[in-house]
PDB file of N, CA and C in Angstrom:
ATOM      1  N   MET G 199     -44.868   6.478  37.139  1.00  0.00           N
ATOM      2  CA  MET G 199     -43.758   7.075  36.439  1.00  0.00           C
ATOM      3  C   MET G 199     -42.576   7.186  37.414  1.00  0.00           C
ATOM      4  N   TYR G 200     -41.475   6.614  37.022  1.00  0.00           N
ATOM      5  CA  TYR G 200     -40.277   6.561  37.859  1.00  0.00           C
ATOM      6  C   TYR G 200     -39.804   7.952  38.286  1.00  0.00           C
ATOM      7  N   GLU G 201     -39.799   8.906  37.368  1.00  0.00           N
ATOM      8  CA  GLU G 201     -39.288  10.245  37.668  1.00  0.00           C
ATOM      9  C   GLU G 201     -40.088  10.930  38.768  1.00  0.00           C
ATOM     10  N   LEU G 202     -41.396  10.710  38.787  1.00  0.00           N
ATOM     11  CA  LEU G 202     -42.246  11.305  39.821  1.00  0.00           C
ATOM     12  C   LEU G 202     -41.933  10.704  41.190  1.00  0.00           C
ATOM     13  N   ARG G 203     -41.743   9.397  41.231  1.00  0.00           N
ATOM     14  CA  ARG G 203     -41.368   8.734  42.492  1.00  0.00           C
ATOM     15  C   ARG G 203     -40.014   9.225  42.982  1.00  0.00           C
ATOM     16  N   LEU G 204     -39.057   9.337  42.083  1.00  0.00           N
ATOM     17  CA  LEU G 204     -37.717   9.791  42.451  1.00  0.00           C
ATOM     18  C   LEU G 204     -37.756  11.232  42.953  1.00  0.00           C
ATOM     19  N   PHE G 205     -38.526  12.071  42.276  1.00  0.00           N
ATOM     20  CA  PHE G 205     -38.685  13.458  42.703  1.00  0.00           C
ATOM     21  C   PHE G 205     -39.274  13.515  44.114  1.00  0.00           C
ATOM     22  N   ALA G 206     -40.313  12.738  44.375  1.00  0.00           N
ATOM     23  CA  ALA G 206     -40.941  12.706  45.702  1.00  0.00           C
ATOM     24  C   ALA G 206     -39.945  12.234  46.758  1.00  0.00           C
ATOM     25  N   PHE G 207     -39.111  11.264  46.418  1.00  0.00           N
ATOM     26  CA  PHE G 207     -38.084  10.779  47.341  1.00  0.00           C
ATOM     27  C   PHE G 207     -37.102  11.893  47.686  1.00  0.00           C
ATOM     28  N   TRP G 208     -36.586  12.578  46.670  1.00  0.00           N
ATOM     29  CA  TRP G 208     -35.637  13.668  46.915  1.00  0.00           C
ATOM     30  C   TRP G 208     -36.278  14.781  47.734  1.00  0.00           C
ATOM     31  N   LEU G 209     -37.517  15.102  47.424  1.00  0.00           N
ATOM     32  CA  LEU G 209     -38.242  16.138  48.161  1.00  0.00           C
ATOM     33  C   LEU G 209     -38.369  15.750  49.632  1.00  0.00           C
ATOM     34  N   ALA G 210     -38.756  14.508  49.891  1.00  0.00           N
ATOM     35  CA  ALA G 210     -39.004  14.055  51.262  1.00  0.00           C
ATOM     36  C   ALA G 210     -37.736  13.859  52.084  1.00  0.00           C
ATOM     37  N   ASN G 211     -36.612  13.568  51.437  1.00  0.00           N
ATOM     38  CA  ASN G 211     -35.405  13.333  52.239  1.00  0.00           C
ATOM     39  C   ASN G 211     -34.453  14.524  52.279  1.00  0.00           C
ATOM     40  N   GLY G 212     -34.865  15.643  51.695  1.00  0.00           N
ATOM     41  CA  GLY G 212     -34.079  16.868  51.818  1.00  0.00           C
ATOM     42  C   GLY G 212     -32.971  17.045  50.811  1.00  0.00           C
ATOM     43  N   THR G 213     -32.990  16.273  49.730  1.00  0.00           N
ATOM     44  CA  THR G 213     -31.917  16.385  48.736  1.00  0.00           C
ATOM     45  C   THR G 213     -32.409  16.907  47.391  1.00  0.00           C
ATOM     46  N   LEU G 214     -33.559  17.528  47.367  1.00  0.00           N
ATOM     47  CA  LEU G 214     -34.113  18.050  46.115  1.00  0.00           C
ATOM     48  C   LEU G 214     -33.349  19.279  45.646  1.00  0.00           C
ATOM     49  N   GLY G 215     -33.098  19.332  44.356  1.00  0.00           N
ATOM     50  CA  GLY G 215     -32.636  20.545  43.703  1.00  0.00           C
ATOM     51  C   GLY G 215     -31.337  21.144  44.189  1.00  0.00           C
ATOM     52  N   LEU G 216     -30.405  20.298  44.607  1.00  0.00           N
ATOM     53  CA  LEU G 216     -29.110  20.844  44.994  1.00  0.00           C
ATOM     54  C   LEU G 216     -28.409  21.353  43.740  1.00  0.00           C
ATOM     55  N   PRO G 217     -27.740  22.454  43.745  1.00  0.00           N
ATOM     56  CA  PRO G 217     -27.422  23.331  44.870  1.00  0.00           C
ATOM     57  C   PRO G 217     -28.455  24.424  45.158  1.00  0.00           C
ATOM     58  N   VAL G 218     -29.522  24.547  44.362  1.00  0.00           N
ATOM     59  CA  VAL G 218     -30.500  25.630  44.561  1.00  0.00           C
ATOM     60  C   VAL G 218     -31.054  25.632  45.984  1.00  0.00           C
ATOM     61  N   LEU G 219     -31.322  24.451  46.528  1.00  0.00           N
ATOM     62  CA  LEU G 219     -31.936  24.366  47.860  1.00  0.00           C
ATOM     63  C   LEU G 219     -30.944  24.037  48.973  1.00  0.00           C
ATOM     64  N   GLU G 220     -29.669  24.048  48.663  1.00  0.00           N
ATOM     65  CA  GLU G 220     -28.664  23.738  49.684  1.00  0.00           C
ATOM     66  C   GLU G 220     -28.761  24.736  50.834  1.00  0.00           C
ATOM     67  N   GLY G 221     -28.913  24.209  52.053  1.00  0.00           N
ATOM     68  CA  GLY G 221     -29.009  25.056  53.237  1.00  0.00           C
ATOM     69  C   GLY G 221     -30.381  25.649  53.482  1.00  0.00           C
ATOM     70  N   VAL G 222     -31.341  25.366  52.618  1.00  0.00           N
ATOM     71  CA  VAL G 222     -32.703  25.885  52.784  1.00  0.00           C
ATOM     72  C   VAL G 222     -33.509  24.844  53.562  1.00  0.00           C
ATOM     73  N   PRO G 223     -34.041  25.203  54.725  1.00  0.00           N
ATOM     74  CA  PRO G 223     -34.737  24.228  55.581  1.00  0.00           C
ATOM     75  C   PRO G 223     -36.173  23.946  55.125  1.00  0.00           C
ATOM     76  N   TYR G 224     -36.325  23.506  53.887  1.00  0.00           N
ATOM     77  CA  TYR G 224     -37.671  23.326  53.344  1.00  0.00           C
ATOM     78  C   TYR G 224     -38.415  22.133  53.935  1.00  0.00           C
ATOM     79  N   LEU G 225     -37.720  21.193  54.548  1.00  0.00           N
ATOM     80  CA  LEU G 225     -38.408  20.043  55.141  1.00  0.00           C
ATOM     81  C   LEU G 225     -39.367  20.461  56.250  1.00  0.00           C
ATOM     82  N   GLU G 226     -39.115  21.608  56.856  1.00  0.00           N
ATOM     83  CA  GLU G 226     -40.007  22.117  57.903  1.00  0.00           C
ATOM     84  C   GLU G 226     -41.405  22.406  57.352  1.00  0.00           C
ATOM     85  N   LEU G 227     -41.517  22.610  56.057  1.00  0.00           N
ATOM     86  CA  LEU G 227     -42.812  22.921  55.438  1.00  0.00           C
ATOM     87  C   LEU G 227     -43.716  21.701  55.328  1.00  0.00           C
ATOM     88  N   MET G 228     -43.143  20.520  55.372  1.00  0.00           N
ATOM     89  CA  MET G 228     -43.898  19.296  55.098  1.00  0.00           C
ATOM     90  C   MET G 228     -45.210  19.221  55.870  1.00  0.00           C
ATOM     91  N   GLY G 229     -45.173  19.373  57.158  1.00  0.00           N
ATOM     92  CA  GLY G 229     -46.397  19.279  57.946  1.00  0.00           C
ATOM     93  C   GLY G 229     -47.068  20.612  58.187  1.00  0.00           C
ATOM     94  N   ARG G 230     -46.298  21.677  58.077  1.00  0.00           N
ATOM     95  CA  ARG G 230     -46.797  23.004  58.426  1.00  0.00           C
ATOM     96  C   ARG G 230     -47.486  23.717  57.268  1.00  0.00           C
ATOM     97  N   GLU G 231     -46.955  23.568  56.067  1.00  0.00           N
ATOM     98  CA  GLU G 231     -47.492  24.278  54.902  1.00  0.00           C
ATOM     99  C   GLU G 231     -47.562  23.331  53.697  1.00  0.00           C
ATOM    100  N   PRO G 232     -48.497  22.384  53.754  1.00  0.00           N
ATOM    101  CA  PRO G 232     -48.560  21.388  52.680  1.00  0.00           C
ATOM    102  C   PRO G 232     -48.877  21.968  51.306  1.00  0.00           C
ATOM    103  N   SER G 233     -49.500  23.139  51.247  1.00  0.00           N
ATOM    104  CA  SER G 233     -49.801  23.712  49.928  1.00  0.00           C
ATOM    105  C   SER G 233     -48.520  24.089  49.180  1.00  0.00           C
ATOM    106  N   ALA G 234     -47.466  24.428  49.900  1.00  0.00           N
ATOM    107  CA  ALA G 234     -46.183  24.723  49.247  1.00  0.00           C
ATOM    108  C   ALA G 234     -45.603  23.455  48.623  1.00  0.00           C
ATOM    109  N   ILE G 235     -45.777  22.337  49.301  1.00  0.00           N
ATOM    110  CA  ILE G 235     -45.303  21.062  48.771  1.00  0.00           C
ATOM    111  C   ILE G 235     -46.163  20.654  47.573  1.00  0.00           C
ATOM    112  N   GLU G 236     -47.476  20.857  47.680  1.00  0.00           N
ATOM    113  CA  GLU G 236     -48.377  20.566  46.558  1.00  0.00           C
ATOM    114  C   GLU G 236     -47.962  21.366  45.325  1.00  0.00           C
ATOM    115  N   GLN G 237     -47.676  22.651  45.508  1.00  0.00           N
ATOM    116  CA  GLN G 237     -47.287  23.504  44.380  1.00  0.00           C
ATOM    117  C   GLN G 237     -45.963  23.046  43.785  1.00  0.00           C
ATOM    118  N   THR G 238     -45.032  22.640  44.624  1.00  0.00           N
ATOM    119  CA  THR G 238     -43.739  22.140  44.155  1.00  0.00           C
ATOM    120  C   THR G 238     -43.927  20.904  43.283  1.00  0.00           C
ATOM    121  N   MET G 239     -44.769  19.976  43.750  1.00  0.00           N
ATOM    122  CA  MET G 239     -45.053  18.766  42.974  1.00  0.00           C
ATOM    123  C   MET G 239     -45.741  19.123  41.656  1.00  0.00           C
ATOM    124  N   ALA G 240     -46.674  20.069  41.702  1.00  0.00           N
ATOM    125  CA  ALA G 240     -47.400  20.467  40.492  1.00  0.00           C
ATOM    126  C   ALA G 240     -46.452  21.054  39.456  1.00  0.00           C
ATOM    127  N   ILE G 241     -45.538  21.899  39.892  1.00  0.00           N
ATOM    128  CA  ILE G 241     -44.582  22.498  38.952  1.00  0.00           C
ATOM    129  C   ILE G 241     -43.750  21.410  38.291  1.00  0.00           C
ATOM    130  N   PHE G 242     -43.256  20.477  39.091  1.00  0.00           N
ATOM    131  CA  PHE G 242     -42.465  19.386  38.521  1.00  0.00           C
ATOM    132  C   PHE G 242     -43.271  18.632  37.463  1.00  0.00           C
ATOM    133  N   ALA G 243     -44.496  18.253  37.808  1.00  0.00           N
ATOM    134  CA  ALA G 243     -45.329  17.482  36.879  1.00  0.00           C
ATOM    135  C   ALA G 243     -45.703  18.293  35.640  1.00  0.00           C
ATOM    136  N   ASN G 244     -45.973  19.573  35.807  1.00  0.00           N
ATOM    137  CA  ASN G 244     -46.354  20.413  34.667  1.00  0.00           C
ATOM    138  C   ASN G 244     -45.206  20.623  33.688  1.00  0.00           C
ATOM    139  N   VAL G 245     -43.997  20.692  34.192  1.00  0.00           N
ATOM    140  CA  VAL G 245     -42.836  20.968  33.337  1.00  0.00           C
ATOM    141  C   VAL G 245     -42.320  19.704  32.641  1.00  0.00           C
ATOM    142  N   LEU G 246     -42.586  18.536  33.217  1.00  0.00           N
ATOM    143  CA  LEU G 246     -42.120  17.286  32.606  1.00  0.00           C
ATOM    144  C   LEU G 246     -42.614  17.158  31.167  1.00  0.00           C
ATOM    145  N   GLU G 247     -41.736  16.720  30.305  1.00  0.00           N
ATOM    146  CA  GLU G 247     -42.090  16.443  28.910  1.00  0.00           C
ATOM    147  C   GLU G 247     -41.814  14.972  28.624  1.00  0.00           C
ATOM    148  N   VAL G 248     -42.737  14.354  27.907  1.00  0.00           N
ATOM    149  CA  VAL G 248     -42.622  12.937  27.568  1.00  0.00           C
ATOM    150  C   VAL G 248     -42.603  12.810  26.049  1.00  0.00           C
ATOM    151  N   ASP G 249     -41.676  12.006  25.531  1.00  0.00           N
ATOM    152  CA  ASP G 249     -41.603  11.836  24.077  1.00  0.00           C
ATOM    153  C   ASP G 249     -42.628  10.807  23.602  1.00  0.00           C
ATOM    154  N   GLU G 250     -42.630  10.550  22.300  1.00  0.00           N
ATOM    155  CA  GLU G 250     -43.620   9.643  21.712  1.00  0.00           C
ATOM    156  C   GLU G 250     -43.479   8.202  22.194  1.00  0.00           C
ATOM    157  N   ARG G 251     -42.333   7.860  22.778  1.00  0.00           N
ATOM    158  CA  ARG G 251     -42.122   6.510  23.319  1.00  0.00           C
ATOM    159  C   ARG G 251     -42.466   6.424  24.803  1.00  0.00           C
ATOM    160  N   GLY G 252     -42.912   7.563  25.368  1.00  0.00           N
ATOM    161  CA  GLY G 252     -43.271   7.580  26.784  1.00  0.00           C
ATOM    162  C   GLY G 252     -42.095   7.832  27.707  1.00  0.00           C
ATOM    163  N   GLN G 253     -40.974   8.263  27.151  1.00  0.00           N
ATOM    164  CA  GLN G 253     -39.778   8.525  27.942  1.00  0.00           C
ATOM    165  C   GLN G 253     -39.718  10.001  28.332  1.00  0.00           C
ATOM    166  N   VAL G 254     -39.433  10.256  29.602  1.00  0.00           N
ATOM    167  CA  VAL G 254     -39.279  11.636  30.070  1.00  0.00           C
ATOM    168  C   VAL G 254     -37.979  12.188  29.497  1.00  0.00           C
ATOM    169  N   VAL G 255     -38.058  13.395  28.934  1.00  0.00           N
ATOM    170  CA  VAL G 255     -36.886  13.965  28.268  1.00  0.00           C
ATOM    171  C   VAL G 255     -36.279  15.156  29.013  1.00  0.00           C
ATOM    172  N   ASN G 256     -36.917  15.620  30.086  1.00  0.00           N
ATOM    173  CA  ASN G 256     -36.402  16.813  30.762  1.00  0.00           C
ATOM    174  C   ASN G 256     -36.572  16.782  32.284  1.00  0.00           C
ATOM    175  N   ALA G 257     -36.342  15.638  32.889  1.00  0.00           N
ATOM    176  CA  ALA G 257     -36.541  15.508  34.338  1.00  0.00           C
ATOM    177  C   ALA G 257     -35.695  16.520  35.116  1.00  0.00           C
ATOM    178  N   ARG G 258     -34.475  16.727  34.701  1.00  0.00           N
ATOM    179  CA  ARG G 258     -33.589  17.661  35.410  1.00  0.00           C
ATOM    180  C   ARG G 258     -34.122  19.093  35.331  1.00  0.00           C
ATOM    181  N   ALA G 259     -34.601  19.502  34.181  1.00  0.00           N
ATOM    182  CA  ALA G 259     -35.156  20.851  34.031  1.00  0.00           C
ATOM    183  C   ALA G 259     -36.413  21.016  34.881  1.00  0.00           C
ATOM    184  N   ALA G 260     -37.250  19.992  34.927  1.00  0.00           N
ATOM    185  CA  ALA G 260     -38.468  20.049  35.741  1.00  0.00           C
ATOM    186  C   ALA G 260     -38.108  20.144  37.220  1.00  0.00           C
ATOM    187  N   GLN G 261     -37.107  19.373  37.636  1.00  0.00           N
ATOM    188  CA  GLN G 261     -36.658  19.435  39.027  1.00  0.00           C
ATOM    189  C   GLN G 261     -36.109  20.823  39.355  1.00  0.00           C
ATOM    190  N   GLN G 262     -35.370  21.401  38.445  1.00  0.00           N
ATOM    191  CA  GLN G 262     -34.788  22.731  38.654  1.00  0.00           C
ATOM    192  C   GLN G 262     -35.876  23.782  38.859  1.00  0.00           C
ATOM    193  N   ARG G 263     -36.914  23.753  38.021  1.00  0.00           N
ATOM    194  CA  ARG G 263     -38.000  24.738  38.143  1.00  0.00           C
ATOM    195  C   ARG G 263     -38.735  24.569  39.470  1.00  0.00           C
ATOM    196  N   ALA G 264     -38.986  23.334  39.870  1.00  0.00           N
ATOM    197  CA  ALA G 264     -39.662  23.085  41.144  1.00  0.00           C
ATOM    198  C   ALA G 264     -38.793  23.558  42.308  1.00  0.00           C
ATOM    199  N   ALA G 265     -37.496  23.298  42.227  1.00  0.00           N
ATOM    200  CA  ALA G 265     -36.572  23.731  43.279  1.00  0.00           C
ATOM    201  C   ALA G 265     -36.513  25.253  43.358  1.00  0.00           C
ATOM    202  N   GLN G 266     -36.533  25.915  42.214  1.00  0.00           N
ATOM    203  CA  GLN G 266     -36.528  27.380  42.217  1.00  0.00           C
ATOM    204  C   GLN G 266     -37.770  27.925  42.921  1.00  0.00           C
ATOM    205  N   TYR G 267     -38.921  27.325  42.637  1.00  0.00           N
ATOM    206  CA  TYR G 267     -40.150  27.764  43.310  1.00  0.00           C
ATOM    207  C   TYR G 267     -40.014  27.587  44.823  1.00  0.00           C
ATOM    208  N   LEU G 268     -39.587  26.401  45.245  1.00  0.00           N
ATOM    209  CA  LEU G 268     -39.504  26.113  46.674  1.00  0.00           C
ATOM    210  C   LEU G 268     -38.508  27.038  47.360  1.00  0.00           C
ATOM    211  N   ARG G 269     -37.401  27.323  46.708  1.00  0.00           N
ATOM    212  CA  ARG G 269     -36.416  28.261  47.255  1.00  0.00           C
ATOM    213  C   ARG G 269     -37.043  29.644  47.421  1.00  0.00           C
ATOM    214  N   SER G 270     -37.786  30.097  46.413  1.00  0.00           N
ATOM    215  CA  SER G 270     -38.405  31.426  46.501  1.00  0.00           C
ATOM    216  C   SER G 270     -39.490  31.464  47.570  1.00  0.00           C
ATOM    217  N   TYR G 271     -40.139  30.344  47.808  1.00  0.00           N
ATOM    218  CA  TYR G 271     -41.159  30.268  48.856  1.00  0.00           C
ATOM    219  C   TYR G 271     -40.505  30.412  50.233  1.00  0.00           C
ATOM    220  N   CYS G 272     -39.375  29.741  50.406  1.00  0.00           N
ATOM    221  CA  CYS G 272     -38.666  29.770  51.692  1.00  0.00           C
ATOM    222  C   CYS G 272     -37.834  31.031  51.873  1.00  0.00           C
ATOM    223  N   ASP G 273     -37.383  31.616  50.785  1.00  0.00           N
ATOM    224  CA  ASP G 273     -36.503  32.785  50.814  1.00  0.00           C
ATOM    225  C   ASP G 273     -37.045  33.835  49.841  1.00  0.00           C
ATOM    226  N   PRO G 274     -37.900  34.742  50.316  1.00  0.00           N
ATOM    227  CA  PRO G 274     -38.525  35.734  49.439  1.00  0.00           C
ATOM    228  C   PRO G 274     -37.532  36.617  48.671  1.00  0.00           C
ATOM    229  N   SER G 275     -36.280  36.664  49.092  1.00  0.00           N
ATOM    230  CA  SER G 275     -35.297  37.470  48.367  1.00  0.00           C
ATOM    231  C   SER G 275     -34.742  36.736  47.141  1.00  0.00           C
ATOM    232  N   TYR G 276     -35.009  35.434  47.046  1.00  0.00           N
ATOM    233  CA  TYR G 276     -34.530  34.650  45.897  1.00  0.00           C
ATOM    234  C   TYR G 276     -35.403  34.949  44.682  1.00  0.00           C
ATOM    235  N   GLU G 277     -34.767  35.238  43.561  1.00  0.00           N
ATOM    236  CA  GLU G 277     -35.491  35.551  42.333  1.00  0.00           C
ATOM    237  C   GLU G 277     -35.457  34.359  41.379  1.00  0.00           C
ATOM    238  N   VAL G 278     -36.618  33.882  40.991  1.00  0.00           N
ATOM    239  CA  VAL G 278     -36.719  32.788  40.027  1.00  0.00           C
ATOM    240  C   VAL G 278     -36.487  33.369  38.632  1.00  0.00           C
ATOM    241  N   VAL G 279     -35.456  32.850  37.951  1.00  0.00           N
ATOM    242  CA  VAL G 279     -35.099  33.342  36.618  1.00  0.00           C
ATOM    243  C   VAL G 279     -35.060  32.163  35.649  1.00  0.00           C
ATOM    244  N   PRO G 280     -35.829  32.223  34.571  1.00  0.00           N
ATOM    245  CA  PRO G 280     -36.880  33.195  34.289  1.00  0.00           C
ATOM    246  C   PRO G 280     -38.068  32.973  35.223  1.00  0.00           C
ATOM    247  N   PRO G 281     -38.905  33.986  35.378  1.00  0.00           N
ATOM    248  CA  PRO G 281     -40.065  33.838  36.265  1.00  0.00           C
ATOM    249  C   PRO G 281     -40.934  32.654  35.838  1.00  0.00           C
ATOM    250  N   LEU G 282     -41.550  32.018  36.824  1.00  0.00           N
ATOM    251  CA  LEU G 282     -42.452  30.909  36.523  1.00  0.00           C
ATOM    252  C   LEU G 282     -43.646  31.413  35.717  1.00  0.00           C
ATOM    253  N   GLU G 283     -44.040  30.638  34.738  1.00  0.00           N
ATOM    254  CA  GLU G 283     -45.183  30.997  33.905  1.00  0.00           C
ATOM    255  C   GLU G 283     -46.456  30.361  34.460  1.00  0.00           C
ATOM    256  N   ASP G 284     -47.602  30.897  34.048  1.00  0.00           N
ATOM    257  CA  ASP G 284     -48.890  30.407  34.546  1.00  0.00           C
ATOM    258  C   ASP G 284     -49.058  28.903  34.347  1.00  0.00           C
ATOM    259  N   TRP G 285     -48.672  28.388  33.187  1.00  0.00           N
ATOM    260  CA  TRP G 285     -48.845  26.960  32.910  1.00  0.00           C
ATOM    261  C   TRP G 285     -47.970  26.099  33.817  1.00  0.00           C
ATOM    262  N   GLU G 286     -46.859  26.651  34.303  1.00  0.00           N
ATOM    263  CA  GLU G 286     -45.978  25.885  35.183  1.00  0.00           C
ATOM    264  C   GLU G 286     -46.575  25.723  36.575  1.00  0.00           C
ATOM    265  N   VAL G 287     -47.294  26.720  37.038  1.00  0.00           N
ATOM    266  CA  VAL G 287     -47.815  26.702  38.414  1.00  0.00           C
ATOM    267  C   VAL G 287     -49.281  26.287  38.499  1.00  0.00           C
ATOM    268  N   GLU G 288     -49.880  25.947  37.374  1.00  0.00           N
ATOM    269  CA  GLU G 288     -51.298  25.583  37.365  1.00  0.00           C
ATOM    270  C   GLU G 288     -51.547  24.318  38.188  1.00  0.00           C
ATOM    271  N   LEU G 289     -52.572  24.395  39.046  1.00  0.00           N
ATOM    272  CA  LEU G 289     -53.009  23.224  39.805  1.00  0.00           C
ATOM    273  C   LEU G 289     -54.202  22.627  39.071  1.00  0.00           C
ATOM    274  N   HIS G 290     -54.145  21.345  38.822  1.00  0.00           N
ATOM    275  CA  HIS G 290     -55.207  20.669  38.075  1.00  0.00           C
ATOM    276  C   HIS G 290     -56.127  19.927  39.031  1.00  0.00           C
ATOM    277  N   ALA G 291     -57.395  19.876  38.692  1.00  0.00           N
ATOM    278  CA  ALA G 291     -58.361  19.124  39.492  1.00  0.00           C
ATOM    279  C   ALA G 291     -58.065  17.631  39.354  1.00  0.00           C
ATOM    280  N   PRO G 292     -58.384  16.860  40.390  1.00  0.00           N
ATOM    281  CA  PRO G 292     -58.178  15.410  40.302  1.00  0.00           C
ATOM    282  C   PRO G 292     -59.003  14.805  39.158  1.00  0.00           C
ATOM    283  N   ALA G 293     -58.487  13.760  38.572  1.00  0.00           N
ATOM    284  CA  ALA G 293     -59.229  13.052  37.525  1.00  0.00           C
ATOM    285  C   ALA G 293     -60.434  12.362  38.154  1.00  0.00           C
ATOM    286  N   VAL G 294     -61.517  12.365  37.437  1.00  0.00           N
ATOM    287  CA  VAL G 294     -62.749  11.752  37.962  1.00  0.00           C
ATOM    288  C   VAL G 294     -62.898  10.358  37.433  1.00  0.00           C
TER     289      VAL G 294
END
């Protein structure tokens, strides 16, 4: 899925979720706290919606929610509005 690749690219090169993450040094988490990156990816994937033709209809909204999570992880004073819901942060087991 193109949107997932693009999201991973933005995450890895430091341009994810601008302006929410502007000035937030989240790239430091890459090697140090991989679970934060895993959760960010999970939120993006969980929020994505695909229509009946297989087209993603809300990539920007999914990116925004993931960026809000990552900002709150790096800056505990940042408030995610509206708060993330359980289904957004759910981690799924790998497919067998």
